[in-house]
Coordinates of C-alpha atoms in Angstrom, one line a residue:
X1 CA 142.0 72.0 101.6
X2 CA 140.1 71.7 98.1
X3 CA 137.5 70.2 99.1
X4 CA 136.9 73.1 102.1
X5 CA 137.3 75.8 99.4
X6 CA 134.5 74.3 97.0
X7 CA 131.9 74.7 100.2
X8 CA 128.7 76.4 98.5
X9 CA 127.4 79.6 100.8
X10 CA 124.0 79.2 102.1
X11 CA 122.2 82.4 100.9
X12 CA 118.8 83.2 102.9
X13 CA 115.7 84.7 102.1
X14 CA 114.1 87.7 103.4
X15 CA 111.7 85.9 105.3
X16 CA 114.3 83.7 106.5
X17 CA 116.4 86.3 108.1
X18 CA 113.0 87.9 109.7
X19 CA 112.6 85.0 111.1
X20 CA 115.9 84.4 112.9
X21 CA 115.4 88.2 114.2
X22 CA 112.1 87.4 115.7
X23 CA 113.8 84.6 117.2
X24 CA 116.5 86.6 118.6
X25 CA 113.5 89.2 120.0
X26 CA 111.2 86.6 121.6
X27 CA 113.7 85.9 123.8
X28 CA 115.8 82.9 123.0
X29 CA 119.7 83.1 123.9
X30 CA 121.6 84.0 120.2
X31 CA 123.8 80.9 120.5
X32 CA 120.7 78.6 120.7
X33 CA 119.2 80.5 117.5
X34 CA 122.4 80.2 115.5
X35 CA 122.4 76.7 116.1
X36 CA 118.4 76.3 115.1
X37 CA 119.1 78.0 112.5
X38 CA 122.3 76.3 111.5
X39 CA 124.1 79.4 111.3
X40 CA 127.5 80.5 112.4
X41 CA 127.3 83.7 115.4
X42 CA 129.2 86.3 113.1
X43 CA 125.8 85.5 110.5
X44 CA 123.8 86.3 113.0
X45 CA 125.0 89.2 114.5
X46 CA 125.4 90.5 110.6
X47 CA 121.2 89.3 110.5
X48 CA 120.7 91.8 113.6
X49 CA 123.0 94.5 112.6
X50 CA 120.9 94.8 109.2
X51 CA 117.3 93.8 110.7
X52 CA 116.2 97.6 110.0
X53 CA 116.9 97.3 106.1
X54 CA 115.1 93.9 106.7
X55 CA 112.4 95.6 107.9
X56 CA 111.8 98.4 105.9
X57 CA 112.1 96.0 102.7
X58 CA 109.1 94.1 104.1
X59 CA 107.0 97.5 105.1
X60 CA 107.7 98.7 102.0
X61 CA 106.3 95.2 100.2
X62 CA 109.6 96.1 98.0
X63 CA 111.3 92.7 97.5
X64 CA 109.3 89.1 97.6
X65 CA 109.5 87.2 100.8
X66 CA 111.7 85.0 98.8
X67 CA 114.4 87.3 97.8
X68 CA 117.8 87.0 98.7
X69 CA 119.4 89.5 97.6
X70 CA 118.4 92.7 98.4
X71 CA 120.2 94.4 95.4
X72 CA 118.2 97.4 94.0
X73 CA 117.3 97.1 89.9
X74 CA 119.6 98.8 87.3
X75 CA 116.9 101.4 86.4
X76 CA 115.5 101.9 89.7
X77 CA 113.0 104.7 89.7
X78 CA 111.3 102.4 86.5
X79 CA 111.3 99.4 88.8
X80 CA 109.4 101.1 91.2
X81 CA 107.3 102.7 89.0
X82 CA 106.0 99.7 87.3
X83 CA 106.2 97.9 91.0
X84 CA 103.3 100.7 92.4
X85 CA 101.1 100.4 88.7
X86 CA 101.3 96.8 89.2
X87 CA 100.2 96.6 92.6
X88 CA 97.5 98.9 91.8
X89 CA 96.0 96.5 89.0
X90 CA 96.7 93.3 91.2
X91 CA 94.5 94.7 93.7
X92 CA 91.5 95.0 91.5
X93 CA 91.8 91.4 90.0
X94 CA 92.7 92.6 86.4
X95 CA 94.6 90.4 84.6
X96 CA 98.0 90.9 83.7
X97 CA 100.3 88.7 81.6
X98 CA 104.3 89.6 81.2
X99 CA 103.7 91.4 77.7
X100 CA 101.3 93.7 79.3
X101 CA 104.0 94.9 81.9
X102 CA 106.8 94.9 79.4
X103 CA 105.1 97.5 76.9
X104 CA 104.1 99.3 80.6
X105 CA 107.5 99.4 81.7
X106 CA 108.4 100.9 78.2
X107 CA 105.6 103.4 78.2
X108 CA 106.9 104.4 82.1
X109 CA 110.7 104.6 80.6
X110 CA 109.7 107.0 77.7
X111 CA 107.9 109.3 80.5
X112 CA 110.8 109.2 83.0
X113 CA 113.1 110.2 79.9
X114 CA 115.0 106.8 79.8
X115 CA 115.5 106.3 75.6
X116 CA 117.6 103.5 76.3
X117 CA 115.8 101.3 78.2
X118 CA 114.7 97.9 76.9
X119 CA 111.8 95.8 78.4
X120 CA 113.5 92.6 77.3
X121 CA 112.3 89.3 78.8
X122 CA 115.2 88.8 80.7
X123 CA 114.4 92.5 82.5
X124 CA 110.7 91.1 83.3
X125 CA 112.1 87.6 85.0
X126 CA 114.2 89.8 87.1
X127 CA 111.8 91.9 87.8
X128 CA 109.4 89.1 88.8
X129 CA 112.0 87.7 90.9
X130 CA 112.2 90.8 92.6
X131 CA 109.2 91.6 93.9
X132 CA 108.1 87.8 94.1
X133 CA 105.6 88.0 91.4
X134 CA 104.1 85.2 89.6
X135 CA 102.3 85.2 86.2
X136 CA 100.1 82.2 86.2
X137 CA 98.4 81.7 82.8
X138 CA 94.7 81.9 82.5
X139 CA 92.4 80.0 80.5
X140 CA 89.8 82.3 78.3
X141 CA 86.8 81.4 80.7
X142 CA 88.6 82.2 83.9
X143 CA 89.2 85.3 82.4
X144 CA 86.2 86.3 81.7
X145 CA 85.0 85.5 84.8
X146 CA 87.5 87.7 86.6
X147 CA 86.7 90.7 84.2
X148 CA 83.2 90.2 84.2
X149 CA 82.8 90.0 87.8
X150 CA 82.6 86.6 90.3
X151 CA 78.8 86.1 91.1
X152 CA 77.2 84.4 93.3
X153 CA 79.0 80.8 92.7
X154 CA 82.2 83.0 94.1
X155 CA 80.3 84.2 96.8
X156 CA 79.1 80.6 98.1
X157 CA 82.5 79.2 97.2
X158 CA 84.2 82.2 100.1
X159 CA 81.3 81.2 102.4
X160 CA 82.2 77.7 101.9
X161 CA 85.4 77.9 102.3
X162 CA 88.5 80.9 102.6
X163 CA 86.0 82.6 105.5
X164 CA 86.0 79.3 107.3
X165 CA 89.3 78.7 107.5
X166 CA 90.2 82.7 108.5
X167 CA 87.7 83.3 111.1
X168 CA 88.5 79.3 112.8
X169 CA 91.1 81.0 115.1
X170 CA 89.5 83.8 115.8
X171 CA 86.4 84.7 118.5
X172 CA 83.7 87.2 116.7
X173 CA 85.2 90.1 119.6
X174 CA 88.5 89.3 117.1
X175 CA 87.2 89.9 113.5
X176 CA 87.0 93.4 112.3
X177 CA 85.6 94.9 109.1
X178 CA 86.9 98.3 107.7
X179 CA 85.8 100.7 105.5
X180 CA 85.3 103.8 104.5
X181 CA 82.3 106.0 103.2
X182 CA 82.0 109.4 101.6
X183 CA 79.9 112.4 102.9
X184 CA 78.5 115.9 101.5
X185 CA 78.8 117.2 105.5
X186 CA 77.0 120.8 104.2
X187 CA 74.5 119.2 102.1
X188 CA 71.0 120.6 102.3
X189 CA 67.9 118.6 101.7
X190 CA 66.8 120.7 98.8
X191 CA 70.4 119.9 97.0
X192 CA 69.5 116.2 96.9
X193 CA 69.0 115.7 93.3
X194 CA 72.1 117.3 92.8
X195 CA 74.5 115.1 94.8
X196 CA 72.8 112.2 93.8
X197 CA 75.4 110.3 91.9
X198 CA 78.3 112.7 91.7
X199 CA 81.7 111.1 92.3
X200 CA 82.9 114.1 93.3
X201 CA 86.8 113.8 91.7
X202 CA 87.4 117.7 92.4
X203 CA 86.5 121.2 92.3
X204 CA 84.3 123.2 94.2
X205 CA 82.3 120.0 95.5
X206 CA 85.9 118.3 96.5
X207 CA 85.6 121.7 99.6
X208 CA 82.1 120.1 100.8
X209 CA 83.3 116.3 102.0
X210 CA 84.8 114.2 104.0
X211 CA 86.1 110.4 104.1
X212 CA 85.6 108.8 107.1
X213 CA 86.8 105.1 108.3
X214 CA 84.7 102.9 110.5
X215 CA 85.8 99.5 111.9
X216 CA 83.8 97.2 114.2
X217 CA 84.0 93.6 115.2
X218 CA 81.4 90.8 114.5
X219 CA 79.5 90.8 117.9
X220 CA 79.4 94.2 118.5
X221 CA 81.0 95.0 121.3
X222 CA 83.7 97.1 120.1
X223 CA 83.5 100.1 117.8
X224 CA 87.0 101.6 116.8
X225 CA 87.6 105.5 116.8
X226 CA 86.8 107.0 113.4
X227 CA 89.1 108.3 111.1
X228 CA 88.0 111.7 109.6
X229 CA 89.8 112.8 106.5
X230 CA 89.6 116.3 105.6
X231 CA 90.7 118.8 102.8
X232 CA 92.1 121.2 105.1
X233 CA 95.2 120.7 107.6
X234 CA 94.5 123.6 109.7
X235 CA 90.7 124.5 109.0
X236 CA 89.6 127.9 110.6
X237 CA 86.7 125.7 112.8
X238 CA 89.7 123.4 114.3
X239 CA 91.8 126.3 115.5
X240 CA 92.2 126.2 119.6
X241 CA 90.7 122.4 119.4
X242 CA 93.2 119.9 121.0
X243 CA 90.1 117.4 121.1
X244 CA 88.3 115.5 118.7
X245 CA 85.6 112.6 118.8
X246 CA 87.8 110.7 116.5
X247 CA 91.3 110.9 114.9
X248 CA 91.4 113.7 112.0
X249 CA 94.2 114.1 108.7
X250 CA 93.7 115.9 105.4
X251 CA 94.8 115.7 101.8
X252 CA 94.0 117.9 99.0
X253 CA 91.6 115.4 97.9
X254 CA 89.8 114.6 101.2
X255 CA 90.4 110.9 99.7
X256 CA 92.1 107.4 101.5
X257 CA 95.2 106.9 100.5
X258 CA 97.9 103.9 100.5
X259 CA 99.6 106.4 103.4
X260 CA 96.4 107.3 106.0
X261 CA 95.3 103.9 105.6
X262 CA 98.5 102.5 106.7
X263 CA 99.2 104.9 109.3
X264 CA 95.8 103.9 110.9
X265 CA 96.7 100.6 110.4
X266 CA 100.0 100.8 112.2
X267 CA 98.1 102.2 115.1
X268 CA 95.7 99.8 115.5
X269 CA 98.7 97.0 115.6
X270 CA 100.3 98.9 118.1
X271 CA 97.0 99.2 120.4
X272 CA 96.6 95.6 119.9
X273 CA 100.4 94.5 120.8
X274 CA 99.7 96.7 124.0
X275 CA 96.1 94.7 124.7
X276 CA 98.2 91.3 124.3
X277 CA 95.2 90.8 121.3
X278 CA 95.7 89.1 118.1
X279 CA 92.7 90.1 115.5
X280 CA 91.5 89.2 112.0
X281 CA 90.8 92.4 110.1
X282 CA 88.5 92.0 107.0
X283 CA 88.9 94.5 104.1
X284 CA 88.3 95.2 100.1
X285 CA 90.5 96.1 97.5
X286 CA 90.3 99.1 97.2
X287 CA 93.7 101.5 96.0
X288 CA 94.4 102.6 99.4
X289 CA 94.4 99.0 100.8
X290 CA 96.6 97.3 98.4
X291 CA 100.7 98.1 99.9
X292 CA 99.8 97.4 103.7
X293 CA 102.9 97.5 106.5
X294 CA 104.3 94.7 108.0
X295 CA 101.5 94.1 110.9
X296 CA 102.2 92.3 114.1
X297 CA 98.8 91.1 115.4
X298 CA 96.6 92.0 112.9
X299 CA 95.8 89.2 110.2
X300 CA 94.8 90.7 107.1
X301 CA 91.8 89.3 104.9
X302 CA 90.6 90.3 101.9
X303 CA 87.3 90.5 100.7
X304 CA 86.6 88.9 96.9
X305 CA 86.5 91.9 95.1
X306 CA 83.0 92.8 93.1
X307 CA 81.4 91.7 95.7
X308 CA 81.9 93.8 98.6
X309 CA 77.9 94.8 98.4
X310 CA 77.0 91.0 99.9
X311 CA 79.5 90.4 101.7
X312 CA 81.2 93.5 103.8
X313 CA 79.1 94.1 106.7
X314 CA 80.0 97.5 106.9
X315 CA 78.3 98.0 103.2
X316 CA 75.2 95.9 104.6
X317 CA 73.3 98.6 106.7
X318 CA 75.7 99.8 109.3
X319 CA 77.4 102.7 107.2
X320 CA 73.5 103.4 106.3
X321 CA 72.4 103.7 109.9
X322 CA 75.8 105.5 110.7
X323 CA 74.2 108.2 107.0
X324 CA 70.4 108.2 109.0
X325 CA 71.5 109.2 112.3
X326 CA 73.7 111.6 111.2
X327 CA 71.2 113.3 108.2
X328 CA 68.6 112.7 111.4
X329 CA 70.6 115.4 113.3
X330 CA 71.2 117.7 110.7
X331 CA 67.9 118.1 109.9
X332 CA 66.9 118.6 113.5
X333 CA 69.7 121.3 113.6
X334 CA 67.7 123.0 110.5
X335 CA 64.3 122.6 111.6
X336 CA 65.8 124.8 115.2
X337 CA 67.0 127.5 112.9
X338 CA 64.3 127.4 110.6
X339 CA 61.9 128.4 113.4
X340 CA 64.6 131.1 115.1
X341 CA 66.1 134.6 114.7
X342 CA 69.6 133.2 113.9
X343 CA 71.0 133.1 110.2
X344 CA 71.2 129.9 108.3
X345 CA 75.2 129.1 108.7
X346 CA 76.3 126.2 106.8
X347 CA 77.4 123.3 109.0
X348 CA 81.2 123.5 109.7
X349 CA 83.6 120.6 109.8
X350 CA 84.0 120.9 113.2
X351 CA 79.8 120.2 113.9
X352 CA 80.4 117.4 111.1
X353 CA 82.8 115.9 112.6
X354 CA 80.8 115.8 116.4
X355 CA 78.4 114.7 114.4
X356 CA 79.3 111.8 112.6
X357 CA 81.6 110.6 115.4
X358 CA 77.7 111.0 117.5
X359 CA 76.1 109.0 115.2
X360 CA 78.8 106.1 114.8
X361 CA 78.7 105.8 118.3
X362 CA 74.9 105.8 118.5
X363 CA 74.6 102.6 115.7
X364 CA 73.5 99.6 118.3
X365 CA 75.0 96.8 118.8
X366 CA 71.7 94.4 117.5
X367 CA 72.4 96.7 114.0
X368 CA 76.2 95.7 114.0
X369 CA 75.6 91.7 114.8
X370 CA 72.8 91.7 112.1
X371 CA 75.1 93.1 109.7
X372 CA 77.5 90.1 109.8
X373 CA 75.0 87.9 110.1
X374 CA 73.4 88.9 106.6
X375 CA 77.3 89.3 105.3
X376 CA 77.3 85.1 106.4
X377 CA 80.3 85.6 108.2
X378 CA 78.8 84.8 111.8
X379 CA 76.4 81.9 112.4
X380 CA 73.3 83.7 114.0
X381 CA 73.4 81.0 116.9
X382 CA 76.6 82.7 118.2
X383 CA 74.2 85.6 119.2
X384 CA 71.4 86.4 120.8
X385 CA 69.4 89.1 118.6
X386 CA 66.5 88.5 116.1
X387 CA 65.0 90.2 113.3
X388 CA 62.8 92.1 116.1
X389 CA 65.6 93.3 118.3
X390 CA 66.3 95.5 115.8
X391 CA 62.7 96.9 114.6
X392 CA 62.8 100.3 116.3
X393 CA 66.4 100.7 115.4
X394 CA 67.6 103.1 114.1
X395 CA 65.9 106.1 115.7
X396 CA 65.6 108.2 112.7
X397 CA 63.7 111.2 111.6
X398 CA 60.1 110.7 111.7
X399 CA 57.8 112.0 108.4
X400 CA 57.0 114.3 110.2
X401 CA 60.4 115.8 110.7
X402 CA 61.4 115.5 107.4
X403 CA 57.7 117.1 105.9
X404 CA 58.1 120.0 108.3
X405 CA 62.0 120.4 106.9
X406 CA 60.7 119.8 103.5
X407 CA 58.4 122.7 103.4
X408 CA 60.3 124.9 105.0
X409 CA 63.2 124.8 102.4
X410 CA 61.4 123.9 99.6
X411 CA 62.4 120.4 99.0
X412 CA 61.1 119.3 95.6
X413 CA 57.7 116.1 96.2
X414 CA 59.8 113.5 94.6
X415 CA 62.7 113.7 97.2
X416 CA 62.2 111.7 100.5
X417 CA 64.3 111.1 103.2
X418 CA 66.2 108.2 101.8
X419 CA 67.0 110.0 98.9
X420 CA 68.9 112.6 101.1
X421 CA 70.1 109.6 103.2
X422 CA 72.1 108.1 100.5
X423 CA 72.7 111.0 98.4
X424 CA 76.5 110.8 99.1
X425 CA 76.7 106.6 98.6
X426 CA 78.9 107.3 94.9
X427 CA 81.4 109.3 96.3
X428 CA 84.5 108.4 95.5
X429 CA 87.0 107.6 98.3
X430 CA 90.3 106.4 97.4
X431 CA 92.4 107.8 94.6
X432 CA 93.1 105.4 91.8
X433 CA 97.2 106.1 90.7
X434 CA 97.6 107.5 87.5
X435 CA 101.0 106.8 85.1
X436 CA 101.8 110.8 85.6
X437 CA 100.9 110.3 89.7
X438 CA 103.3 106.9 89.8
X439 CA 106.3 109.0 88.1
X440 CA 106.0 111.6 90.2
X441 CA 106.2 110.0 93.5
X442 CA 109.3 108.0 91.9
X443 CA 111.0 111.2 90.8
X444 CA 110.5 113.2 93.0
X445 CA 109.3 111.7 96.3
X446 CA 106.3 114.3 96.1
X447 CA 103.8 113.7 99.0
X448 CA 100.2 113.3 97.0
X449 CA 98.9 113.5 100.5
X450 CA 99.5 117.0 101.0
X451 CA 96.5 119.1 102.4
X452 CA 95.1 122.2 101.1
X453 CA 95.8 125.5 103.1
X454 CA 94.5 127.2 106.5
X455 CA 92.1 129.1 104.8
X456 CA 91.3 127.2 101.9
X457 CA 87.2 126.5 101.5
X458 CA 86.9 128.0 105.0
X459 CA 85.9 131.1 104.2
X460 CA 82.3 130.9 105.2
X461 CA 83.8 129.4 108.5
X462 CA 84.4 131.4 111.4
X463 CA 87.2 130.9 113.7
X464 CA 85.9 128.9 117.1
X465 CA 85.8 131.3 120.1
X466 CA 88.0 130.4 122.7
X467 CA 85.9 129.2 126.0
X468 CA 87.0 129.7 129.6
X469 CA 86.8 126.6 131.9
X470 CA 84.9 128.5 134.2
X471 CA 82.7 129.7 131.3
X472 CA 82.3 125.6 130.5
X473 CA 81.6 124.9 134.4
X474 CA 78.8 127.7 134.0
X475 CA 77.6 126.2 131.0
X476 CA 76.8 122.7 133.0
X477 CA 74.8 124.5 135.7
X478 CA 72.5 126.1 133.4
X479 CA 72.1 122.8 131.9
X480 CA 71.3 121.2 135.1
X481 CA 68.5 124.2 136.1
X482 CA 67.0 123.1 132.4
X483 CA 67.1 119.8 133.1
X484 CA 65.3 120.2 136.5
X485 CA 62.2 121.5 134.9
X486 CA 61.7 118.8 132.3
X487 CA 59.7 115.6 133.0
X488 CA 60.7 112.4 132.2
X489 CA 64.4 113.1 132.2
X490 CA 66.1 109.3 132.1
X491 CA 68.8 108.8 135.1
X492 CA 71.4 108.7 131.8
X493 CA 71.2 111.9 131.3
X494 CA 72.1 113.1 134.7
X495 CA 74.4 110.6 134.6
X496 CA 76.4 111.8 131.7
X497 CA 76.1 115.6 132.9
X498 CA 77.4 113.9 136.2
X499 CA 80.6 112.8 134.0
X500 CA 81.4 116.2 132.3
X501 CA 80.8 117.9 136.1
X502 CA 83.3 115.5 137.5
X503 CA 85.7 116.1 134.7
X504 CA 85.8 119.6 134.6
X505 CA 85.9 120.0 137.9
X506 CA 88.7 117.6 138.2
X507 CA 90.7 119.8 135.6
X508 CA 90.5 123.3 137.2
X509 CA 91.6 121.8 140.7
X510 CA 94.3 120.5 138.9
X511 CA 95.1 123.8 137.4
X512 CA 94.8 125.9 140.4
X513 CA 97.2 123.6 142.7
X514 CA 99.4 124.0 139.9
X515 CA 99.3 127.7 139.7
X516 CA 99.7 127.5 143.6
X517 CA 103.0 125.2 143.0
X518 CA 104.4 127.6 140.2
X519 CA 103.7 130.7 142.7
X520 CA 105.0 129.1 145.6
X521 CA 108.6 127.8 143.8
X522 CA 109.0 131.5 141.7
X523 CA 109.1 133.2 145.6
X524 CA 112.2 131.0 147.0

């Protein structure tokens, strides 16, 4: 009898009981798992009965992997505090030793009101322990080298070796680079110089962008839906619009954050667990990347920071071509009203949006596999393009589109087209966490993603007219009796008008045998 009272309890770790609950869920019997396990069937069925806090701990990236007790910390709104500043620093490679998180933890106390609190040594172990954190001491020229940035040795070194082993089980259709890119959507040719540079962290400019996520695989076959982000939840231009070219949020900021990013993220794992797909999904850093969800089939990889510009293929002309095809159309849409009756309206979101989401689309397939190529991450024998197949691409504004534009608003000699291209390239586009921010969303639970109002920088922006179907299927004809007196039309065109014909002809059938059934039930 002693020696049965003196048994020690097993304890498990939070990735231990995940496991035994994927177990459960992949279909396995739960006698056969408690006895892989070597666990006793009233374990298990406590395991299943508290898989959901399992699972939000891991979402949440609250506790290490490790942890076995799930327990929360004495002063828990400091915990997490210091938890989301610490995560924030991690994620841009600065180093951080226990000192430097004790006197944080103290400065993050004062500010939440706590006198009493003492960042003792013994609080920083358990907080390590915690949130499965390990302080690894540095050498003096390792530091340096992470402050100072990782050069091209660090670059060769990834080549050589981390991308190797994270792309081996993976076909290029299966690796995906993500990132995201500012843009001045109203910006005119003649307010170039102004632009140039401005990190645009609020005011009036803060009314004139957008943030916009692209993600494509390594042989370009497959270009995600964009993600838009916005200032404005319910802008006057998206009113009556229950279709967009890509998928559309807002903040005040019209910034990524930690939230959108995972969101998106969520969806894409979803899409993929319904495809039966498993894909690697390269990304940097950055603030709004650095607390991701627990992801089924999407391996996360991350980028060495500081040198994103040589090695994310995104950053390496594709974003660009995305910038010239989209400045392209914009100036084309000038040029028309510079030469008709109608009043120079700004551009709206809603034309921005069709826009960029055009111009995404339009970035060819040779531009997309070159990228990679030049980040190093594809050999170029696994596809077929050269330098050449790419010479004509991408079909931007001739000089003499951009002179005519030039002189008709007055665009100062020393501007050029590329300046206006890349005029928006500083913008910022995820929001670093200040101390005041990390407090607040600790305190109070305030959402820092919260969108400005209806009405708010919309003022120049008139409300979208709501068109009739029939007015749509009129719309199409005309087109058509346009069309027929062109030359040289390509068979794509028609095609394409073909596809909209079909459509909306397929939706007001729809609706009239549904009027039909509505009139034909009300008279019984």
């Amino acid at each position: 009898m002693a020696n049965k009272g003196n048994k020690k309890r097993r304890q498990f770790s939070l990735e231990e009981k995940m496991k035994v609950v994927e177990a459960v869920d992949s279909g396995k019997r739960k006698g056969d798992v408690a006895k892989e396990f070597g666990i006793t069937p009233s374990t298990l069925s406590t395991f299943l009965k508290d898989r959901a806090k399992f699972e939000e701990k891991v979402r949440e990236a609250s506790v290490g992997p490790q942890r076995k007790r799930m327990r929360n910390a004495l002063y828990d709104d400091i915990d997490k505090a210091v938890f989301a500043w610490f995560r924030e620093i991690h994620a841009k490679n600065i180093l951080v030793t226990g000192s430097v998180i004790r006197k944080k933890a103290l400065n993050l106390a004062n500010m939440l009101g706590y006198d009493n609190f003492q960042a003792s040594v013994g609080w920083l172990n358990r907080f390590r322990d915690r949130h499965g954190i390990a302080l690894k001491a540095v050498c003096r020229e390792d530091s340096d080298r992470l402050m100072n940035g990782l050069g091209i040795d660090k670059v060769n070194e990834w080549h050589a070796g981390e991308i190797i082993k994270l792309i081996a089980d993976y076909s290029p259709d299966d690796i995906f680079n993500a990132d995201e890119t500012g843009v001045f959507f109203q910006l005119l040719p003649q307010h170039t110089l102004a632009a140039k540079g401005d990190h645009c962290r609020g005011g009036k400019k803060a009314k004139q962008r957008l943030t916009a996520l692209f993600c494509c695989n390594a042989s370009g076959t497959e270009k995600m839906r964009p993600l838009i982000v916005g200032r404005s939840a319910n802008p006057r231009c998206l009113k009556n619009v229950h279709s967009l070219p890509c998928d559309y949020r807002a903040n005040r900021w019209a910034w990524m954050t930690q939230d959108l990013f995972n969101e998106w993220l969520m969806q894409v794992d979803a899409r993929m667990k319904r495809a039966e797909r498993r894909i690697l999904l390269l990304i940097d850093n950055c603030s709004a990347h650095n607390m991701l969800p627990r992801l089924e089939r999407i391996q996360v990889g991350y980028l060495p920071s500081n040198c994103t510009a040589v090695l994310q293929p995104l950053n390496l002309g594709i974003i660009h071509t995305m910038k010239v095809l989209y400045r392209s159309h914009l100036l084309k849409q000038i040029l028309l009203k510079c030469h008709s009756s109608e009043d120079q309206e700004k551009v709206d979101m809603r034309q921005a949006i069709d826009m960029i989401a055009a111009a995404w689309w339009s970035v060819k397939q040779s531009t997309v596999v070159r990228c990679w190529q030049k980040a190093g991450i594809i050999p170029m024998e696994l596809t077929d393009s050269g330098p050449e197949a790419a010479a004509s691409e991408p079909e931007i504004a001739t000089e003499e589109l951009w002179h005519s534009v030039a002189i008709a608003t007055c665009v100062p000699n020393e501007i050029n087209f590329q300046d206006f291209v890349t005029a928006d390239d500083d913008l910022i586009i995820s929001q670093d966490l200040m101390d005041t921010e990390v407090i607040q969303g600790t305190e109070t639970g305030e959402n820092t993603d919260e969108a400005g109002s209806e009405d708010e920088g919309e003022a120049s922006s008139p409300q979208q007219p709501k068109i009739t179907i029939t007015e749509a299927i009129s719309s199409v004809q005309k087109l058509r009796q346009f069309l027929s007196t062109c030359a040289g039309v390509p068979d794509a065109v028609f095609g394409q008008l073909n596809g909209i014909d079909e459509y909306l002809m397929r939706k007001v059938t729809q609706t009239l045998i549904d009027s039909k059934l509505t009139d034909f039930l009300q008279t019984k």
